[in-house]
């Protein structure tokens, strides 16, 4: 009598633990997370110090709010590294073939997508918030020293509702696009697919911005970047991106849920 050995099935909570252990124990995620933070801070400092060259205004003549908002763009630089990390984490197993063992061990392939997404979302969120705090601190120091602003004014602007919304809302961008990178990597079964998915969406926002106001106002708010801009306050009332915070949050939810469904469907069609 012959017996067939089958890999034991693994439930969703254990998949989350397994993916987290993999993320935690590998060196590359730690290196990329540190790189994201360092790149974000370095970019913030560079953008602030180059205001005279890019805007034609001396730092001493630049408003405190403008100095701090320029520094927040460092979070976008960190987002680029986090997207690469997410694409690699979700897509490398398809290149090596290690995903086959994982597919054999799970009761529902959607658990794999869920586990990878949660790990990346948490790691990206923590890194993005830390980066947002770090670039704000850099902005405070540079505004009070190089730009010569009054210290009390700098603190009032930095901890005011507008800047907090900009900084924390901006921290949402790395999270959303990292999650979309996971979905892209799974859907296209490659690291390249994970990187190109958020890049294509960013390019779509840029192209939509070149369109006349009518089409642009229809397309831009429906893309993830436009939705994040509404949450962070970058989208101004009357602009082609503006729809308000609640509709923008709904748009982001649709993108995340839709991306998860697509990735899960594609993974279920994965052949051994």
Tab-separated table of N, CA and C in Angstrom, residues 2-144:
chain	number	residue	atom	x	y	z
A	2	UNK	N	0.632	2.153	-0.895
A	2	UNK	CA	1.419	3.376	-0.959
A	2	UNK	C	0.716	4.489	-0.201
A	3	UNK	N	1.483	5.298	0.410
A	3	UNK	CA	0.945	6.436	1.148
A	3	UNK	C	1.451	7.709	0.519
A	4	UNK	N	0.591	8.704	0.530
A	4	UNK	CA	0.950	9.997	-0.039
A	4	UNK	C	1.145	11.007	1.079
A	5	UNK	N	2.281	11.625	1.101
A	5	UNK	CA	2.572	12.621	2.119
A	5	UNK	C	2.128	13.991	1.640
A	6	UNK	N	1.307	14.612	2.430
A	6	UNK	CA	0.816	15.937	2.078
A	6	UNK	C	1.319	16.963	3.083
A	7	UNK	N	1.604	18.128	2.573
A	7	UNK	CA	2.042	19.195	3.462
A	7	UNK	C	0.885	19.611	4.348
A	8	UNK	N	1.134	19.800	5.661
A	8	UNK	CA	0.051	20.203	6.550
A	8	UNK	C	-0.478	21.575	6.179
A	9	UNK	N	-1.803	21.727	6.265
A	9	UNK	CA	-2.419	22.995	5.957
A	9	UNK	C	-2.184	23.979	7.093
A	10	UNK	N	-2.059	25.249	6.738
A	10	UNK	CA	-1.771	26.286	7.728
A	10	UNK	C	-2.858	27.337	7.687
A	11	UNK	N	-3.325	27.781	8.849
A	11	UNK	CA	-4.410	28.744	8.926
A	11	UNK	C	-3.879	30.170	8.812
A	12	UNK	N	-4.816	31.130	8.696
A	12	UNK	CA	-4.458	32.529	8.457
A	12	UNK	C	-3.572	33.131	9.539
A	13	UNK	N	-3.914	32.993	10.856
A	13	UNK	CA	-3.051	33.600	11.876
A	13	UNK	C	-1.613	33.108	11.809
A	14	UNK	N	-1.419	31.826	11.516
A	14	UNK	CA	-0.058	31.305	11.424
A	14	UNK	C	0.662	31.849	10.201
A	15	UNK	N	-0.095	32.127	9.143
A	15	UNK	CA	0.543	32.724	7.968
A	15	UNK	C	1.063	34.117	8.282
A	16	UNK	N	0.293	34.872	9.047
A	16	UNK	CA	0.744	36.211	9.428
A	16	UNK	C	2.011	36.124	10.259
A	17	UNK	N	2.040	35.194	11.213
A	17	UNK	CA	3.239	35.002	12.042
A	17	UNK	C	4.437	34.577	11.202
A	18	UNK	N	4.182	33.694	10.239
A	18	UNK	CA	5.266	33.209	9.391
A	18	UNK	C	5.835	34.325	8.519
A	19	UNK	N	4.948	35.133	7.935
A	19	UNK	CA	5.422	36.229	7.089
A	19	UNK	C	6.156	37.277	7.915
A	20	UNK	N	5.663	37.536	9.117
A	20	UNK	CA	6.341	38.499	9.980
A	20	UNK	C	7.727	37.985	10.384
A	21	UNK	N	7.820	36.696	10.711
A	21	UNK	CA	9.121	36.126	11.077
A	21	UNK	C	10.096	36.222	9.907
A	22	UNK	N	9.607	35.971	8.707
A	22	UNK	CA	10.453	36.082	7.521
A	22	UNK	C	10.929	37.527	7.336
A	23	UNK	N	10.012	38.461	7.468
A	23	UNK	CA	10.344	39.875	7.301
A	23	UNK	C	11.328	40.331	8.370
A	24	UNK	N	11.120	39.876	9.586
A	24	UNK	CA	11.945	40.299	10.712
A	24	UNK	C	13.345	39.708	10.655
A	25	UNK	N	13.467	38.484	10.215
A	25	UNK	CA	14.747	37.783	10.292
A	25	UNK	C	15.666	38.052	9.100
A	26	UNK	N	15.112	38.442	7.970
A	26	UNK	CA	15.951	38.720	6.807
A	26	UNK	C	16.657	40.066	6.946
A	27	UNK	N	17.838	40.170	6.388
A	27	UNK	CA	18.608	41.408	6.513
A	27	UNK	C	18.084	42.505	5.588
A	28	UNK	N	17.651	42.125	4.393
A	28	UNK	CA	17.273	43.140	3.412
A	28	UNK	C	16.152	44.053	3.891
A	29	UNK	N	15.084	43.538	4.505
A	29	UNK	CA	14.051	44.467	4.995
A	29	UNK	C	14.588	45.491	5.981
A	30	UNK	N	15.446	45.058	6.909
A	30	UNK	CA	15.993	46.004	7.877
A	30	UNK	C	16.823	47.071	7.182
A	31	UNK	N	17.629	46.662	6.222
A	31	UNK	CA	18.463	47.616	5.505
A	31	UNK	C	17.615	48.614	4.715
A	32	UNK	N	16.583	48.122	4.073
A	32	UNK	CA	15.754	49.009	3.261
A	32	UNK	C	14.930	49.954	4.139
A	33	UNK	N	14.487	49.498	5.297
A	33	UNK	CA	13.755	50.378	6.200
A	33	UNK	C	14.655	51.507	6.698
A	34	UNK	N	15.885	51.173	7.040
A	34	UNK	CA	16.839	52.201	7.473
A	34	UNK	C	17.155	53.144	6.315
A	35	UNK	N	17.315	52.581	5.119
A	35	UNK	CA	17.582	53.402	3.939
A	35	UNK	C	16.439	54.374	3.675
A	36	UNK	N	15.213	53.902	3.848
A	36	UNK	CA	14.042	54.768	3.635
A	36	UNK	C	14.069	55.952	4.586
A	37	UNK	N	14.373	55.703	5.843
A	37	UNK	CA	14.423	56.776	6.836
A	37	UNK	C	15.547	57.760	6.528
A	38	UNK	N	16.724	57.228	6.240
A	38	UNK	CA	17.878	58.098	5.958
A	38	UNK	C	17.639	58.912	4.690
A	39	UNK	N	17.111	58.259	3.654
A	39	UNK	CA	16.849	58.970	2.406
A	39	UNK	C	15.783	60.048	2.603
A	40	UNK	N	14.766	59.744	3.390
A	40	UNK	CA	13.724	60.730	3.651
A	40	UNK	C	14.259	61.959	4.354
A	41	UNK	N	15.065	61.747	5.381
A	41	UNK	CA	15.644	62.875	6.122
A	41	UNK	C	16.619	63.654	5.244
A	42	UNK	N	17.473	62.934	4.523
A	42	UNK	CA	18.436	63.612	3.652
A	42	UNK	C	17.750	64.434	2.572
A	43	UNK	N	16.701	63.887	2.001
A	43	UNK	CA	15.956	64.620	0.978
A	43	UNK	C	15.296	65.866	1.556
A	44	UNK	N	14.752	65.744	2.768
A	44	UNK	CA	14.111	66.890	3.420
A	44	UNK	C	15.109	68.024	3.631
A	45	UNK	N	16.272	67.677	4.138
A	45	UNK	CA	17.303	68.702	4.370
A	45	UNK	C	17.723	69.346	3.056
A	46	UNK	N	17.930	68.521	2.042
A	46	UNK	CA	18.346	69.037	0.734
A	46	UNK	C	17.290	69.963	0.139
A	47	UNK	N	16.025	69.567	0.219
A	47	UNK	CA	14.959	70.380	-0.357
A	47	UNK	C	14.832	71.724	0.359
A	48	UNK	N	15.037	71.725	1.649
A	48	UNK	CA	14.948	72.986	2.394
A	48	UNK	C	16.126	73.897	2.053
A	49	UNK	N	17.318	73.337	2.030
A	49	UNK	CA	18.510	74.153	1.777
A	49	UNK	C	18.572	74.666	0.336
A	50	UNK	N	17.890	73.992	-0.576
A	50	UNK	CA	17.925	74.423	-1.979
A	50	UNK	C	16.712	75.275	-2.359
A	51	UNK	N	15.946	75.720	-1.384
A	51	UNK	CA	14.813	76.610	-1.674
A	51	UNK	C	15.251	77.855	-2.440
A	52	UNK	N	16.374	78.496	-2.076
A	52	UNK	CA	16.792	79.675	-2.850
A	52	UNK	C	17.019	79.371	-4.330
A	53	UNK	N	17.540	78.190	-4.633
A	53	UNK	CA	17.806	77.844	-6.032
A	53	UNK	C	16.539	77.411	-6.763
A	54	UNK	N	15.652	76.696	-6.085
A	54	UNK	CA	14.462	76.161	-6.753
A	54	UNK	C	13.305	77.155	-6.809
A	55	UNK	N	13.234	78.051	-5.842
A	55	UNK	CA	12.116	78.992	-5.797
A	55	UNK	C	12.540	80.438	-6.022
A	56	UNK	N	13.847	80.662	-6.036
A	56	UNK	CA	14.332	82.023	-6.250
A	56	UNK	C	14.081	82.951	-5.082
A	57	UNK	N	13.935	82.384	-3.888
A	57	UNK	CA	13.686	83.176	-2.681
A	57	UNK	C	14.683	82.780	-1.612
A	58	UNK	N	15.269	83.748	-0.966
A	58	UNK	CA	16.211	83.462	0.112
A	58	UNK	C	15.488	82.758	1.258
A	59	UNK	N	16.212	81.899	1.961
A	59	UNK	CA	15.605	81.177	3.072
A	59	UNK	C	15.079	82.129	4.140
A	60	UNK	N	15.789	83.221	4.360
A	60	UNK	CA	15.342	84.179	5.369
A	60	UNK	C	14.045	84.875	4.972
A	61	UNK	N	13.729	84.861	3.674
A	61	UNK	CA	12.479	85.464	3.190
A	61	UNK	C	11.381	84.433	2.956
A	62	UNK	N	11.683	83.181	3.249
A	62	UNK	CA	10.706	82.101	3.039
A	62	UNK	C	9.900	81.882	4.306
A	63	UNK	N	8.601	81.758	4.155
A	63	UNK	CA	7.743	81.545	5.317
A	63	UNK	C	8.025	80.228	6.010
A	64	UNK	N	7.776	80.202	7.299
A	64	UNK	CA	8.027	78.990	8.086
A	64	UNK	C	7.217	77.808	7.562
A	65	UNK	N	5.975	78.065	7.199
A	65	UNK	CA	5.131	76.985	6.679
A	65	UNK	C	5.704	76.403	5.399
A	66	UNK	N	6.273	77.252	4.532
A	66	UNK	CA	6.860	76.769	3.285
A	66	UNK	C	8.110	75.934	3.553
A	67	UNK	N	8.888	76.343	4.537
A	67	UNK	CA	10.093	75.580	4.882
A	67	UNK	C	9.714	74.197	5.387
A	68	UNK	N	8.746	74.139	6.285
A	68	UNK	CA	8.342	72.854	6.852
A	68	UNK	C	7.674	71.959	5.812
A	69	UNK	N	6.865	72.557	4.951
A	69	UNK	CA	6.188	71.748	3.924
A	69	UNK	C	7.178	71.201	2.909
A	70	UNK	N	8.244	71.951	2.632
A	70	UNK	CA	9.279	71.436	1.730
A	70	UNK	C	9.955	70.210	2.332
A	71	UNK	N	10.163	70.230	3.637
A	71	UNK	CA	10.782	69.089	4.298
A	71	UNK	C	9.926	67.852	4.283
A	72	UNK	N	8.604	68.024	4.324
A	72	UNK	CA	7.684	66.878	4.333
A	72	UNK	C	7.810	66.057	3.058
A	73	UNK	N	8.268	66.675	1.982
A	73	UNK	CA	8.444	65.928	0.731
A	73	UNK	C	9.477	64.811	0.875
A	74	UNK	N	10.261	64.859	1.935
A	74	UNK	CA	11.185	63.769	2.191
A	74	UNK	C	10.476	62.442	2.404
A	75	UNK	N	9.226	62.500	2.875
A	75	UNK	CA	8.440	61.273	3.058
A	75	UNK	C	8.200	60.596	1.715
A	76	UNK	N	8.038	61.390	0.666
A	76	UNK	CA	7.835	60.814	-0.666
A	76	UNK	C	9.073	60.044	-1.123
A	77	UNK	N	10.252	60.555	-0.767
A	77	UNK	CA	11.487	59.849	-1.114
A	77	UNK	C	11.565	58.519	-0.377
A	78	UNK	N	11.161	58.516	0.887
A	78	UNK	CA	11.133	57.261	1.647
A	78	UNK	C	10.152	56.278	1.034
A	79	UNK	N	9.056	56.813	0.462
A	79	UNK	CA	8.044	55.952	-0.147
A	79	UNK	C	8.622	55.124	-1.292
A	80	UNK	N	9.541	55.706	-2.045
A	80	UNK	CA	10.137	54.976	-3.172
A	80	UNK	C	10.855	53.723	-2.685
A	81	UNK	N	11.587	53.837	-1.583
A	81	UNK	CA	12.307	52.682	-1.033
A	81	UNK	C	11.325	51.655	-0.475
A	82	UNK	N	10.286	52.118	0.180
A	82	UNK	CA	9.302	51.204	0.763
A	82	UNK	C	8.545	50.435	-0.315
A	83	UNK	N	8.300	51.066	-1.454
A	83	UNK	CA	7.656	50.373	-2.571
A	83	UNK	C	8.553	49.249	-3.087
A	84	UNK	N	9.837	49.528	-3.220
A	84	UNK	CA	10.788	48.497	-3.656
A	84	UNK	C	10.820	47.344	-2.653
A	85	UNK	N	10.825	47.672	-1.371
A	85	UNK	CA	10.820	46.642	-0.335
A	85	UNK	C	9.567	45.775	-0.441
A	86	UNK	N	8.418	46.406	-0.599
A	86	UNK	CA	7.158	45.659	-0.689
A	86	UNK	C	7.143	44.753	-1.908
A	87	UNK	N	7.599	45.276	-3.050
A	87	UNK	CA	7.627	44.483	-4.281
A	87	UNK	C	8.565	43.289	-4.138
A	88	UNK	N	9.718	43.513	-3.535
A	88	UNK	CA	10.668	42.419	-3.336
A	88	UNK	C	10.104	41.372	-2.380
A	89	UNK	N	9.514	41.817	-1.278
A	89	UNK	CA	9.016	40.890	-0.267
A	89	UNK	C	7.903	40.007	-0.816
A	90	UNK	N	7.047	40.590	-1.644
A	90	UNK	CA	5.913	39.826	-2.173
A	90	UNK	C	6.238	39.068	-3.450
A	91	UNK	N	7.225	39.546	-4.206
A	91	UNK	CA	7.470	38.961	-5.518
A	91	UNK	C	8.654	38.034	-5.635
A	92	UNK	N	9.577	38.079	-4.667
A	92	UNK	CA	10.803	37.274	-4.792
A	92	UNK	C	10.517	35.782	-4.801
A	93	UNK	N	9.492	35.363	-4.067
A	93	UNK	CA	9.184	33.932	-3.990
A	93	UNK	C	8.718	33.366	-5.325
A	94	UNK	N	8.148	34.205	-6.168
A	94	UNK	CA	7.738	33.725	-7.485
A	94	UNK	C	8.958	33.468	-8.360
A	95	UNK	N	9.991	34.290	-8.201
A	95	UNK	CA	11.205	34.113	-8.992
A	95	UNK	C	11.967	32.863	-8.570
A	96	UNK	N	12.015	32.604	-7.266
A	96	UNK	CA	12.773	31.460	-6.761
A	96	UNK	C	11.970	30.166	-6.779
A	97	UNK	N	10.648	30.277	-6.895
A	97	UNK	CA	9.802	29.088	-6.852
A	97	UNK	C	9.383	28.682	-5.456
A	98	UNK	N	9.806	29.447	-4.444
A	98	UNK	CA	9.454	29.114	-3.062
A	98	UNK	C	7.962	29.249	-2.793
A	99	UNK	N	7.261	29.968	-3.642
A	99	UNK	CA	5.822	30.158	-3.452
A	99	UNK	C	5.057	28.843	-3.577
A	100	UNK	N	5.640	27.868	-4.287
A	100	UNK	CA	4.952	26.593	-4.484
A	100	UNK	C	4.686	25.895	-3.160
A	101	UNK	N	5.680	25.844	-2.302
A	101	UNK	CA	5.506	25.220	-0.989
A	101	UNK	C	4.454	25.966	-0.176
A	102	UNK	N	4.479	27.284	-0.279
A	102	UNK	CA	3.499	28.078	0.457
A	102	UNK	C	2.081	27.789	-0.020
A	103	UNK	N	1.904	27.661	-1.321
A	103	UNK	CA	0.578	27.395	-1.866
A	103	UNK	C	0.062	26.022	-1.451
A	104	UNK	N	0.963	25.079	-1.288
A	104	UNK	CA	0.568	23.740	-0.879
A	104	UNK	C	0.153	23.677	0.577
A	105	UNK	N	0.618	24.635	1.371
A	105	UNK	CA	0.419	24.565	2.814
A	105	UNK	C	-0.757	25.395	3.312
A	106	UNK	N	-1.378	26.180	2.474
A	106	UNK	CA	-2.445	27.062	2.946
A	106	UNK	C	-3.825	26.553	2.564
A	107	UNK	N	-4.783	26.759	3.447
A	107	UNK	CA	-6.158	26.361	3.172
A	107	UNK	C	-6.802	27.296	2.155
A	108	UNK	N	-6.447	28.559	2.198
A	108	UNK	CA	-6.976	29.534	1.258
A	108	UNK	C	-5.851	30.441	0.800
A	109	UNK	N	-5.672	30.561	-0.487
A	109	UNK	CA	-4.540	31.332	-0.978
A	109	UNK	C	-4.659	32.819	-0.642
A	110	UNK	N	-5.880	33.244	-0.355
A	110	UNK	CA	-6.046	34.626	0.064
A	110	UNK	C	-5.320	34.933	1.361
A	111	UNK	N	-5.069	33.893	2.187
A	111	UNK	CA	-4.339	34.103	3.433
A	111	UNK	C	-2.920	34.610	3.161
A	112	UNK	N	-2.324	34.133	2.089
A	112	UNK	CA	-0.965	34.567	1.756
A	112	UNK	C	-0.952	36.046	1.423
A	113	UNK	N	-1.912	36.468	0.608
A	113	UNK	CA	-2.007	37.883	0.238
A	113	UNK	C	-2.269	38.735	1.474
A	114	UNK	N	-3.178	38.285	2.319
A	114	UNK	CA	-3.509	39.026	3.536
A	114	UNK	C	-2.299	39.167	4.448
A	115	UNK	N	-1.577	38.069	4.642
A	115	UNK	CA	-0.429	38.088	5.552
A	115	UNK	C	0.661	39.022	5.045
A	116	UNK	N	1.017	38.918	3.772
A	116	UNK	CA	2.051	39.782	3.214
A	116	UNK	C	1.626	41.252	3.258
A	117	UNK	N	0.350	41.505	2.981
A	117	UNK	CA	-0.150	42.882	2.981
A	117	UNK	C	-0.091	43.493	4.370
A	118	UNK	N	-0.511	42.728	5.382
A	118	UNK	CA	-0.501	43.250	6.741
A	118	UNK	C	0.910	43.556	7.221
A	119	UNK	N	1.845	42.664	6.931
A	119	UNK	CA	3.231	42.885	7.346
A	119	UNK	C	3.801	44.148	6.699
A	120	UNK	N	3.591	44.276	5.395
A	120	UNK	CA	4.107	45.450	4.680
A	120	UNK	C	3.400	46.718	5.139
A	121	UNK	N	2.086	46.655	5.355
A	121	UNK	CA	1.343	47.843	5.783
A	121	UNK	C	1.839	48.347	7.131
A	122	UNK	N	2.055	47.440	8.073
A	122	UNK	CA	2.528	47.848	9.398
A	122	UNK	C	3.951	48.409	9.321
A	123	UNK	N	4.829	47.711	8.609
A	123	UNK	CA	6.211	48.170	8.495
A	123	UNK	C	6.282	49.526	7.795
A	124	UNK	N	5.509	49.686	6.746
A	124	UNK	CA	5.502	50.958	6.010
A	124	UNK	C	4.916	52.082	6.851
A	125	UNK	N	3.845	51.786	7.585
A	125	UNK	CA	3.204	52.810	8.407
A	125	UNK	C	4.143	53.309	9.497
A	126	UNK	N	4.805	52.386	10.178
A	126	UNK	CA	5.733	52.783	11.238
A	126	UNK	C	6.882	53.606	10.663
A	127	UNK	N	7.457	53.128	9.570
A	127	UNK	CA	8.578	53.849	8.954
A	127	UNK	C	8.156	55.212	8.445
A	128	UNK	N	6.968	55.284	7.834
A	128	UNK	CA	6.483	56.552	7.293
A	128	UNK	C	6.225	57.569	8.397
A	129	UNK	N	5.630	57.135	9.500
A	129	UNK	CA	5.359	58.058	10.606
A	129	UNK	C	6.673	58.527	11.245
A	130	UNK	N	7.606	57.606	11.450
A	130	UNK	CA	8.908	57.996	12.008
A	130	UNK	C	9.610	58.978	11.079
A	131	UNK	N	9.537	58.726	9.773
A	131	UNK	CA	10.148	59.633	8.804
A	131	UNK	C	9.465	60.995	8.835
A	132	UNK	N	8.144	61.014	8.928
A	132	UNK	CA	7.409	62.278	8.984
A	132	UNK	C	7.799	63.088	10.216
A	133	UNK	N	7.965	62.415	11.339
A	133	UNK	CA	8.402	63.099	12.557
A	133	UNK	C	9.827	63.617	12.386
A	134	UNK	N	10.705	62.797	11.794
A	134	UNK	CA	12.109	63.183	11.627
A	134	UNK	C	12.261	64.377	10.699
A	135	UNK	N	11.531	64.380	9.576
A	135	UNK	CA	11.667	65.503	8.634
A	135	UNK	C	11.055	66.770	9.216
A	136	UNK	N	10.030	66.621	10.051
A	136	UNK	CA	9.466	67.792	10.716
A	136	UNK	C	10.459	68.381	11.703
A	137	UNK	N	11.150	67.529	12.448
A	137	UNK	CA	12.176	68.014	13.370
A	137	UNK	C	13.303	68.715	12.612
A	138	UNK	N	13.686	68.146	11.469
A	138	UNK	CA	14.711	68.801	10.644
A	138	UNK	C	14.222	70.170	10.170
A	139	UNK	N	12.960	70.226	9.774
A	139	UNK	CA	12.390	71.492	9.343
A	139	UNK	C	12.370	72.517	10.454
A	140	UNK	N	12.052	72.075	11.665
A	140	UNK	CA	12.038	72.979	12.818
A	140	UNK	C	13.424	73.561	13.063
A	141	UNK	N	14.429	72.676	13.045
A	141	UNK	CA	15.809	73.128	13.299
A	141	UNK	C	16.278	74.086	12.218
A	142	UNK	N	16.061	73.741	10.955
A	142	UNK	CA	16.535	74.580	9.852
A	142	UNK	C	15.757	75.888	9.758
A	143	UNK	N	14.466	75.849	10.060
A	143	UNK	CA	13.677	77.075	10.027
A	143	UNK	C	14.128	78.040	11.117
A	144	UNK	N	14.501	77.488	12.273
A	144	UNK	CA	14.921	78.342	13.376
A	144	UNK	C	16.362	78.794	13.303
